[in-house]
CSV table of C-alpha atoms and ligand atoms in Angstrom, one decimal:
chain,number,residue,atom,x,y,z
A,1,UNK,CA,0.0,0.0,0.0
A,2,UNK,CA,1.2,3.5,-0.8
A,3,UNK,CA,1.1,5.1,2.6
A,4,UNK,CA,1.8,8.5,1.3
A,5,UNK,CA,-1.1,8.6,-1.1
A,6,UNK,CA,-3.5,6.6,1.0
A,7,UNK,CA,-3.0,8.2,4.4
A,8,UNK,CA,-0.8,11.3,4.3
A,9,UNK,CA,-1.9,13.1,1.1
A,10,UNK,CA,-5.6,13.2,2.1
A,11,UNK,CA,-4.6,15.0,5.3
A,12,UNK,CA,-2.3,17.4,3.4
A,13,UNK,CA,-5.1,18.1,0.8
A,14,UNK,CA,-7.1,19.6,3.6
A,15,UNK,CA,-4.4,22.1,4.6
A,16,UNK,CA,-3.9,25.5,2.9
A,17,UNK,CA,-2.0,24.5,-0.2
A,18,UNK,CA,0.4,27.4,-0.5
A,19,UNK,CA,1.3,27.4,3.3
A,20,UNK,CA,2.1,23.7,3.1
A,21,UNK,CA,4.2,24.3,0.0
A,22,UNK,CA,6.1,27.0,1.8
A,23,UNK,CA,6.7,24.8,4.8
A,24,UNK,CA,8.1,22.0,2.6
A,25,UNK,CA,10.3,24.6,0.9
A,26,UNK,CA,11.6,25.8,4.3
A,27,UNK,CA,12.4,22.3,5.3
A,28,UNK,CA,14.2,21.6,2.1
A,29,UNK,CA,16.2,24.8,2.6
A,30,UNK,CA,17.1,23.7,6.1
A,31,UNK,CA,18.1,20.3,4.8
A,32,UNK,CA,20.9,22.1,2.8
A,33,UNK,CA,22.5,23.2,6.0
A,34,UNK,CA,24.9,20.3,6.2
A,35,UNK,CA,25.8,17.0,4.4
A,36,UNK,CA,24.2,15.2,7.4
A,37,UNK,CA,20.8,16.9,6.9
A,38,UNK,CA,21.0,16.3,3.2
A,39,UNK,CA,21.7,12.7,3.9
A,40,UNK,CA,18.6,12.7,6.1
A,41,UNK,CA,16.5,14.1,3.3
A,42,UNK,CA,17.8,11.4,0.9
A,43,UNK,CA,16.2,8.8,3.1
A,44,UNK,CA,12.9,10.0,1.7
A,45,UNK,CA,14.0,9.5,-1.9
A,46,UNK,CA,13.0,6.5,-3.9
A,47,UNK,CA,15.0,3.5,-2.6
A,48,UNK,CA,16.9,6.1,-0.4
A,49,UNK,CA,19.3,7.1,-3.1
A,50,UNK,CA,19.7,9.5,-5.9
A,51,UNK,CA,18.6,7.3,-8.8
A,52,UNK,CA,20.6,7.8,-12.0
A,53,UNK,CA,22.0,5.9,-14.9
A,54,UNK,CA,24.1,7.0,-17.9
A,55,UNK,CA,21.4,5.9,-20.3
A,56,UNK,CA,19.1,8.6,-18.9
A,57,UNK,CA,21.5,11.4,-19.7
A,58,UNK,CA,20.2,14.2,-21.9
A,59,UNK,CA,21.9,17.3,-23.4
A,60,UNK,CA,20.0,20.5,-24.2
A,61,UNK,CA,21.8,23.3,-25.9
A,62,UNK,CA,25.1,22.0,-24.6
A,63,UNK,CA,23.9,21.7,-21.0
A,64,UNK,CA,24.1,18.2,-19.6
A,65,UNK,CA,21.4,16.8,-17.4
A,66,UNK,CA,22.0,13.4,-15.8
A,67,UNK,CA,18.4,12.4,-16.3
A,68,UNK,CA,15.5,14.0,-18.1
A,69,UNK,CA,13.6,15.4,-15.1
A,70,UNK,CA,13.8,19.0,-14.2
A,71,UNK,CA,11.8,20.7,-11.4
A,72,UNK,CA,9.5,23.1,-13.3
A,73,UNK,CA,9.1,26.8,-12.6
A,74,UNK,CA,6.9,27.7,-9.6
A,75,UNK,CA,8.1,25.0,-7.2
A,76,UNK,CA,11.2,27.0,-6.1
A,77,UNK,CA,10.5,30.5,-7.1
A,78,UNK,CA,13.2,31.9,-4.8
A,79,UNK,CA,16.1,29.6,-5.5
A,80,UNK,CA,16.3,28.1,-2.0
A,81,UNK,CA,16.0,24.4,-2.4
A,82,UNK,CA,18.1,23.5,-5.5
A,83,UNK,CA,20.4,21.0,-3.8
A,84,UNK,CA,17.6,19.3,-1.9
A,85,UNK,CA,15.6,18.8,-5.1
A,86,UNK,CA,18.7,17.4,-6.8
A,87,UNK,CA,19.3,15.1,-3.9
A,88,UNK,CA,15.8,13.7,-4.4
A,89,UNK,CA,16.7,12.7,-8.0
A,90,UNK,CA,15.9,15.7,-10.2
A,91,UNK,CA,18.6,16.6,-12.7
A,92,UNK,CA,18.1,20.3,-12.3
A,93,UNK,CA,15.8,23.0,-11.2
A,94,UNK,CA,14.1,25.8,-13.1
A,95,UNK,CA,14.1,28.6,-10.5
A,96,UNK,CA,11.4,31.3,-10.6
A,97,UNK,CA,9.6,32.8,-12.2
A,98,UNK,CA,11.8,35.7,-11.2
A,99,UNK,CA,10.9,39.4,-11.8
A,100,UNK,CA,13.2,42.4,-11.5
A,101,UNK,CA,11.6,44.0,-8.4
A,102,UNK,CA,10.1,42.3,-5.3
A,103,UNK,CA,6.3,41.9,-5.6
A,104,UNK,CA,3.8,40.1,-3.4
A,105,UNK,CA,1.6,38.6,-6.1
A,106,UNK,CA,-2.1,38.3,-6.0
A,107,UNK,CA,-4.2,38.3,-2.7
A,108,UNK,CA,-4.4,35.0,-0.8
A,109,UNK,CA,-5.9,32.4,-0.9
A,110,UNK,CA,-4.5,31.9,-4.3
A,111,UNK,CA,-3.7,28.2,-4.6
A,112,UNK,CA,-6.4,25.5,-4.4
A,113,UNK,CA,-6.5,21.7,-4.5
A,114,UNK,CA,-9.4,20.9,-6.9
A,115,UNK,CA,-9.0,17.2,-6.5
A,116,UNK,CA,-6.1,15.2,-5.3
A,117,UNK,CA,-3.3,15.8,-7.8
A,118,UNK,CA,-5.0,18.8,-9.5
A,119,UNK,CA,-4.1,22.3,-8.5
A,120,UNK,CA,-5.5,25.7,-9.5
A,121,UNK,CA,-3.1,28.6,-8.8
A,122,UNK,CA,-3.5,32.3,-9.1
A,123,UNK,CA,-0.2,33.4,-7.5
A,124,UNK,CA,0.7,36.2,-9.9
A,125,UNK,CA,4.5,36.0,-9.8
A,126,UNK,CA,5.1,36.4,-6.1
A,127,UNK,CA,8.8,37.0,-6.1
A,128,UNK,CA,11.4,38.5,-3.8
A,129,UNK,CA,13.0,40.1,-6.9
A,130,UNK,CA,16.1,39.3,-8.8
A,131,UNK,CA,18.6,40.7,-6.2
A,132,UNK,CA,17.3,38.3,-3.5
A,133,UNK,CA,17.3,35.4,-5.9
A,134,UNK,CA,20.9,36.2,-6.9
A,135,UNK,CA,21.9,36.2,-3.2
A,136,UNK,CA,20.2,32.8,-2.8
A,137,UNK,CA,21.8,31.3,-5.8
A,138,UNK,CA,25.3,32.3,-4.7
A,139,UNK,CA,25.2,29.2,-2.5
A,140,UNK,CA,25.0,26.9,-5.6
A,141,UNK,CA,28.0,28.3,-7.4
A,142,UNK,CA,30.3,25.5,-8.4
A,143,UNK,CA,27.7,22.8,-7.4
A,144,UNK,CA,27.5,21.6,-11.0
A,145,UNK,CA,23.7,21.4,-10.7
A,146,UNK,CA,22.0,22.8,-13.8
A,147,UNK,CA,19.8,25.8,-12.9
A,148,UNK,CA,17.3,27.3,-15.3
A,149,UNK,CA,16.1,30.8,-14.6
A,150,UNK,CA,12.5,31.4,-15.5
A,151,UNK,CA,12.2,35.1,-16.3
A,152,UNK,CA,9.0,37.2,-16.1
A,153,UNK,CA,8.0,40.9,-15.8
A,154,UNK,CA,6.6,42.8,-12.9
A,155,UNK,CA,2.8,43.3,-13.0
A,156,UNK,CA,3.1,47.1,-13.4
A,157,UNK,CA,5.5,46.9,-16.4
A,158,UNK,CA,3.6,47.9,-19.6
A,159,UNK,CA,3.8,45.6,-22.6
A,160,UNK,CA,6.0,48.1,-24.5
A,161,UNK,CA,8.6,48.0,-21.7
A,162,UNK,CA,8.6,44.2,-21.5
A,163,UNK,CA,11.8,43.6,-23.5
A,164,UNK,CA,13.8,45.7,-21.1
A,165,UNK,CA,12.1,44.0,-18.1
A,166,UNK,CA,13.1,40.5,-19.3
A,167,UNK,CA,16.6,41.6,-20.3
A,168,UNK,CA,17.2,43.2,-16.9
A,169,UNK,CA,16.6,39.9,-15.1
A,170,UNK,CA,18.6,38.0,-17.7
A,171,UNK,CA,21.6,40.4,-17.1
A,172,UNK,CA,21.4,40.2,-13.3
A,173,UNK,CA,21.1,36.4,-13.2
A,174,UNK,CA,23.3,35.6,-16.2
A,175,UNK,CA,26.1,34.1,-14.1
A,176,UNK,CA,23.8,31.7,-12.3
A,177,UNK,CA,21.9,30.4,-15.3
A,178,UNK,CA,22.5,27.2,-17.2
A,179,UNK,CA,19.6,28.2,-19.3
A,180,UNK,CA,16.9,30.9,-19.4
A,181,UNK,CA,13.1,30.3,-19.8
A,182,UNK,CA,11.2,33.2,-21.1
A,183,UNK,CA,7.9,32.9,-19.4
A,184,UNK,CA,5.2,34.6,-21.5
A,185,UNK,CA,2.5,32.2,-20.6
A,186,UNK,CA,1.4,32.5,-17.0
A,187,UNK,CA,-2.3,33.3,-16.8
A,188,UNK,CA,-2.0,35.3,-13.6
A,189,UNK,CA,-0.3,38.5,-14.8
A,190,UNK,CA,-2.7,40.7,-16.9
A,191,UNK,CA,-1.6,40.9,-20.5
A,192,UNK,CA,1.4,38.5,-20.1
A,193,UNK,CA,0.1,36.0,-22.5
A,194,UNK,CA,-0.3,38.7,-25.2
A,195,UNK,CA,3.5,38.7,-25.3
A,196,UNK,CA,3.4,35.3,-27.0
A,197,UNK,CA,2.4,37.1,-30.2
A,198,UNK,CA,5.0,37.4,-32.9
A,199,UNK,CA,5.9,41.0,-32.6
A,200,UNK,CA,6.2,41.4,-28.8
A,201,UNK,CA,7.9,38.0,-28.4
A,202,UNK,CA,10.4,38.9,-31.2
A,203,UNK,CA,11.3,42.1,-29.4
A,204,UNK,CA,11.8,40.4,-26.1
A,205,UNK,CA,14.0,37.7,-27.6
A,206,UNK,CA,16.0,40.2,-29.6
A,207,UNK,CA,16.8,42.2,-26.4
A,208,UNK,CA,17.5,39.1,-24.4
A,209,UNK,CA,20.0,37.9,-27.0
A,210,UNK,CA,21.7,41.3,-27.2
A,211,UNK,CA,22.0,41.4,-23.4
A,212,UNK,CA,23.6,37.9,-23.3
A,213,UNK,CA,26.0,38.9,-26.1
A,214,UNK,CA,27.1,41.9,-24.0
A,215,UNK,CA,27.3,39.7,-20.8
A,216,UNK,CA,29.6,37.1,-22.2
A,217,UNK,CA,27.8,35.1,-24.9
A,218,UNK,CA,24.6,33.2,-25.6
A,219,UNK,CA,23.2,30.7,-23.2
A,220,UNK,CA,20.4,28.3,-24.1
A,221,UNK,CA,17.1,30.1,-24.2
A,222,UNK,CA,13.6,28.5,-24.2
A,223,UNK,CA,10.3,30.2,-24.5
A,224,UNK,CA,7.5,28.7,-22.4
A,225,UNK,CA,4.1,28.6,-24.0
A,226,UNK,CA,0.5,28.2,-22.9
A,227,UNK,CA,-1.5,25.0,-23.7
A,228,UNK,CA,-4.4,27.3,-24.6
A,229,UNK,CA,-2.7,28.6,-27.7
A,230,UNK,CA,-4.2,27.7,-31.1
A,231,UNK,CA,-1.9,25.6,-33.3
A,232,UNK,CA,-1.7,28.7,-35.6
A,233,UNK,CA,-0.3,30.7,-32.6
A,234,UNK,CA,2.1,27.9,-31.8
A,235,UNK,CA,3.3,28.1,-35.4
A,236,UNK,CA,4.1,31.8,-34.8
A,237,UNK,CA,6.0,31.1,-31.7
A,238,UNK,CA,8.0,28.4,-33.5
A,239,UNK,CA,8.9,30.9,-36.3
A,240,UNK,CA,10.0,33.6,-33.8
A,241,UNK,CA,12.0,31.0,-31.8
A,242,UNK,CA,13.9,29.8,-34.8
A,243,UNK,CA,14.5,33.3,-36.1
A,244,UNK,CA,16.0,34.3,-32.8
A,245,UNK,CA,18.2,31.2,-32.5
A,246,UNK,CA,16.5,29.8,-29.4
A,247,UNK,CA,17.3,26.4,-28.1
A,248,UNK,CA,13.7,25.4,-27.8
A,249,UNK,CA,10.2,25.6,-26.4
A,250,UNK,CA,8.8,24.6,-23.0
A,251,UNK,CA,5.4,23.2,-23.5
A,252,UNK,CA,3.3,23.9,-21.5
A,253,UNK,CA,2.2,26.2,-18.7
A,254,UNK,CA,-1.1,25.8,-16.8
A,255,UNK,CA,-4.5,26.0,-18.6
A,256,UNK,CA,-7.2,28.6,-18.2
A,257,UNK,CA,-9.7,26.4,-20.0
A,258,UNK,CA,-13.1,26.9,-18.2
A,259,UNK,CA,-14.5,23.5,-19.3
A,260,UNK,CA,-11.5,21.7,-17.7
A,261,UNK,CA,-11.9,23.8,-14.5
A,262,UNK,CA,-15.6,23.1,-14.4
A,263,UNK,CA,-15.0,19.3,-14.2
A,264,UNK,CA,-14.1,20.0,-10.6
A,265,UNK,CA,-17.4,21.8,-9.8
A,266,UNK,CA,-19.2,24.5,-11.6
A,267,UNK,CA,-17.9,27.2,-9.2
A,268,UNK,CA,-14.4,26.8,-10.6
A,269,UNK,CA,-15.5,27.4,-14.2
A,270,UNK,CA,-14.8,31.1,-14.3
A,271,UNK,CA,-12.4,31.4,-11.4
A,272,UNK,CA,-9.1,33.1,-12.4
A,273,UNK,CA,-6.0,31.0,-12.4
A,274,UNK,CA,-4.2,28.2,-14.1
A,275,UNK,CA,-5.0,24.5,-13.7
A,276,UNK,CA,-2.2,21.9,-13.5
A,277,UNK,CA,-1.5,18.3,-12.6
A,278,UNK,CA,-3.3,15.1,-13.0
A,279,UNK,CA,-6.1,16.0,-15.4
A,280,UNK,CA,-6.4,13.9,-18.5
A,281,UNK,CA,-7.5,16.7,-20.8
A,282,UNK,CA,-4.9,19.1,-19.6
A,283,UNK,CA,-2.2,16.5,-20.0
A,284,UNK,CA,-3.4,15.8,-23.5
A,285,UNK,CA,-3.4,19.5,-24.4
A,286,UNK,CA,0.2,19.8,-23.4
A,287,UNK,CA,1.2,16.6,-25.2
A,288,UNK,CA,-0.6,17.7,-28.4
A,289,UNK,CA,1.4,20.9,-28.4
A,290,UNK,CA,4.6,19.0,-27.9
A,291,UNK,CA,3.8,16.7,-30.8
A,292,UNK,CA,2.9,19.6,-33.0
A,293,UNK,CA,6.2,21.5,-32.3
A,294,UNK,CA,8.1,18.3,-32.9
A,295,UNK,CA,6.5,17.6,-36.2
A,296,UNK,CA,7.0,21.2,-37.3
A,297,UNK,CA,10.5,21.9,-35.9
A,298,UNK,CA,11.9,18.8,-34.3
A,299,UNK,CA,15.3,19.1,-35.9
A,300,UNK,CA,15.6,22.8,-35.1
A,301,UNK,CA,14.1,23.2,-31.6
A,302,UNK,CA,14.4,21.1,-28.4
A,303,UNK,CA,11.3,20.6,-26.5
A,304,UNK,CA,10.9,20.4,-22.7
A,305,UNK,CA,7.6,18.7,-22.0
A,306,UNK,CA,5.5,19.6,-19.0
A,307,UNK,CA,1.9,19.2,-17.9
A,308,UNK,CA,0.4,16.4,-15.9
A,309,UNK,CA,3.5,14.2,-15.6
A,310,UNK,CA,3.2,11.9,-12.6
A,311,UNK,CA,4.8,8.6,-13.4
A,312,UNK,CA,6.9,6.8,-16.0
A,313,UNK,CA,4.0,6.2,-18.3
A,314,UNK,CA,3.0,9.9,-18.5
A,315,UNK,CA,6.7,10.8,-18.7
A,316,UNK,CA,7.2,8.4,-21.7
A,317,UNK,CA,4.1,9.8,-23.3
A,318,UNK,CA,5.7,13.3,-23.4
A,319,UNK,CA,9.1,12.0,-24.6
A,320,UNK,CA,7.5,9.9,-27.4
A,321,UNK,CA,5.4,13.0,-28.4
A,322,UNK,CA,8.7,14.9,-28.9
A,323,UNK,CA,10.1,16.1,-25.6
A,324,UNK,CA,13.8,15.7,-25.0
A,325,UNK,CA,13.5,16.6,-21.3
A,326,UNK,CA,10.6,16.9,-18.9
A,327,UNK,CA,9.4,19.1,-16.0
A,328,UNK,CA,7.3,18.1,-13.0
A,329,UNK,CA,5.6,20.5,-10.6
A,330,UNK,CA,2.3,19.4,-9.2
A,331,UNK,CA,3.2,15.7,-8.9
A,332,UNK,CA,5.9,16.5,-6.4
A,333,UNK,CA,3.2,17.1,-4.0
A,334,UNK,CA,0.7,14.5,-5.1
A,335,UNK,CA,3.1,11.6,-5.7
A,336,UNK,CA,5.5,12.6,-2.9
A,337,UNK,CA,9.3,12.8,-2.6
A,338,UNK,CA,9.9,9.6,-4.4
A,339,UNK,CA,8.5,10.9,-7.6
A,340,UNK,CA,11.7,11.6,-9.5
A,341,UNK,CA,13.4,8.3,-8.6
A,342,UNK,CA,10.2,6.3,-9.5
A,343,UNK,CA,9.8,8.0,-12.9
A,344,UNK,CA,13.5,7.6,-13.7
A,345,UNK,CA,13.6,4.0,-12.7
A,346,UNK,CA,10.4,3.4,-14.6
A,347,UNK,CA,11.8,5.0,-17.8
A,348,UNK,CA,14.9,2.9,-17.5
A,349,UNK,CA,13.0,-0.3,-17.0
A,350,UNK,CA,11.1,0.5,-20.2
A,351,UNK,CA,14.3,1.2,-22.0
A,352,UNK,CA,15.8,-2.1,-20.9
A,353,UNK,CA,12.7,-4.0,-21.9
A,354,UNK,CA,12.7,-2.4,-25.4
A,355,UNK,CA,16.4,-2.5,-25.9
A,356,UNK,CA,16.8,1.2,-26.0
A,357,UNK,CA,20.2,2.7,-25.1
A,358,UNK,CA,19.4,6.4,-24.9
A,359,UNK,CA,16.4,8.6,-24.5
A,360,UNK,CA,17.1,10.4,-27.7
A,361,UNK,CA,16.2,7.2,-29.6
A,362,UNK,CA,12.5,7.5,-28.6
A,363,UNK,CA,12.0,11.3,-28.7
A,364,UNK,CA,9.1,12.0,-31.1
A,365,UNK,CA,8.4,8.4,-32.2
A,366,UNK,CA,4.7,8.9,-31.5
A,367,UNK,CA,4.5,12.6,-32.7
A,368,UNK,CA,2.4,11.5,-35.7
A,369,UNK,CA,-0.2,10.0,-33.5
A,370,UNK,CA,-1.6,13.2,-32.2
A,371,UNK,CA,-4.2,15.2,-34.1
A,372,UNK,CA,-4.5,18.9,-34.6
A,373,UNK,CA,-8.1,19.5,-33.7
A,374,UNK,CA,-8.6,22.8,-31.9
A,375,UNK,CA,-11.1,21.1,-29.5
A,376,UNK,CA,-9.5,22.8,-26.5
A,377,UNK,CA,-9.1,26.2,-27.9
A,378,UNK,CA,-11.2,28.8,-26.0
B,1,LIG,C1,1.7,26.6,-7.7
B,1,LIG,C2,2.3,26.7,-9.1
B,1,LIG,C3,3.1,27.8,-9.4
B,1,LIG,C4,3.6,27.9,-10.7
B,1,LIG,N1,4.4,29.0,-11.0
B,1,LIG,C5,4.9,29.1,-12.2
B,1,LIG,C6,5.8,30.2,-12.5
B,1,LIG,O1,6.2,31.0,-11.7
B,1,LIG,N2,6.3,30.2,-13.7
B,1,LIG,C7,6.0,29.3,-14.7
B,1,LIG,O2,6.6,29.4,-15.8
B,1,LIG,N3,5.2,28.3,-14.4
B,1,LIG,C8,4.7,28.2,-13.2
B,1,LIG,N4,3.8,27.1,-12.9
B,1,LIG,C9,3.5,26.2,-14.0
B,1,LIG,C10,4.4,24.9,-14.0
B,1,LIG,O3,5.7,25.3,-14.2
B,1,LIG,C11,3.9,23.9,-15.0
B,1,LIG,O4,4.1,24.5,-16.3
B,1,LIG,C12,2.5,23.5,-14.9
B,1,LIG,O5,2.1,23.4,-13.5
B,1,LIG,C13,2.2,22.1,-15.5
B,1,LIG,O6,3.0,21.1,-14.9
B,1,LIG,P1,2.5,20.1,-13.8
B,1,LIG,O7,1.2,19.5,-14.3
B,1,LIG,O8,3.6,19.1,-13.6
B,1,LIG,O9,2.3,20.9,-12.6
B,1,LIG,C14,3.3,27.0,-11.6
B,1,LIG,C15,2.5,25.9,-11.3
B,1,LIG,C16,2.0,25.7,-10.0
B,1,LIG,C17,1.1,24.5,-9.7
């Protein structure tokens, strides 16, 4: 019997979701105090070890990850728990989203458990700001753990000033980043998703590239998209990403789809916020976007797949649709601290069974299976 899911999770689900998250984050932060406390944390990992194997290694834009699982943006917005998350089996952490100046985010409560494993959040980029994140990340210098920086803009920055806002964070956190994720897809900052359009996105990426050139050279850059985009709009993002020499696309952020929200009760239908986690339709939307990007640009862009991954099966689904690496957020809570080890060992078991020697061999093999119907478009 899975004690965590049967006994502990139902209790946790009754607590305030954001407070619980912050408590776990604090504990992870404390665990980094010494090698003894990190060892203690490792006792909660799958089989009490950091599961890895050379066959799980993936390389994205020249950055090596020892397995395909990265902690997605939103779990460690402040950059305080990177080593702990790595210890539990993740290959890296995407810190953020980080904005230039500190901001509190939207009023609380702003994170809800709709059903076990499904979360609706309306955080709105609560962030201590880039200076505080830089101070936090100082601790991980030389650790060798890949750190992505998810970059956003403060709520009060107008769309016309967005390129400078993104570039400012990129400049400040340049030294700490293994890669940058340009987040233009969070549903909780008014107008942000409009930045996915060709012109504003092109302007942001141009300025980010220029800033990196001045700072010492290009690092891998990904743009993170919404699952609610039409395929036509995804096509535009692909074009801008290729034109600006990006490494790839992160697909996808949370969904605003009211029909999916309403599955958890009609009162959620028009509530603001993005839904994530173990919802079949949401997972499928994200996977369809991955398959589309792979079919259109698989040789030119790398895809990081995210959205509803909770076990080896859902992870393999994303890889076979076209993702070279994966991110997990909501399932860290709903599956527990063993999630990374379980997924990695499950992927490896599959590879052994099928005689596959590297993840790259199966990236995109099912991309032709997914349709292009706009049945989820709002
Ligand atoms: C509480 C919470 C906060 C999030 N914050 C961010 C964020 O700051 N930036 C971002 O790009 N995505 C954010 N996300 C979206 C996740 O990175 C991810 O794209 C989405 O949750 C789907 O993955 P999942 O089903 O594994 O959670 C957040 C998600 C959750 C649940």
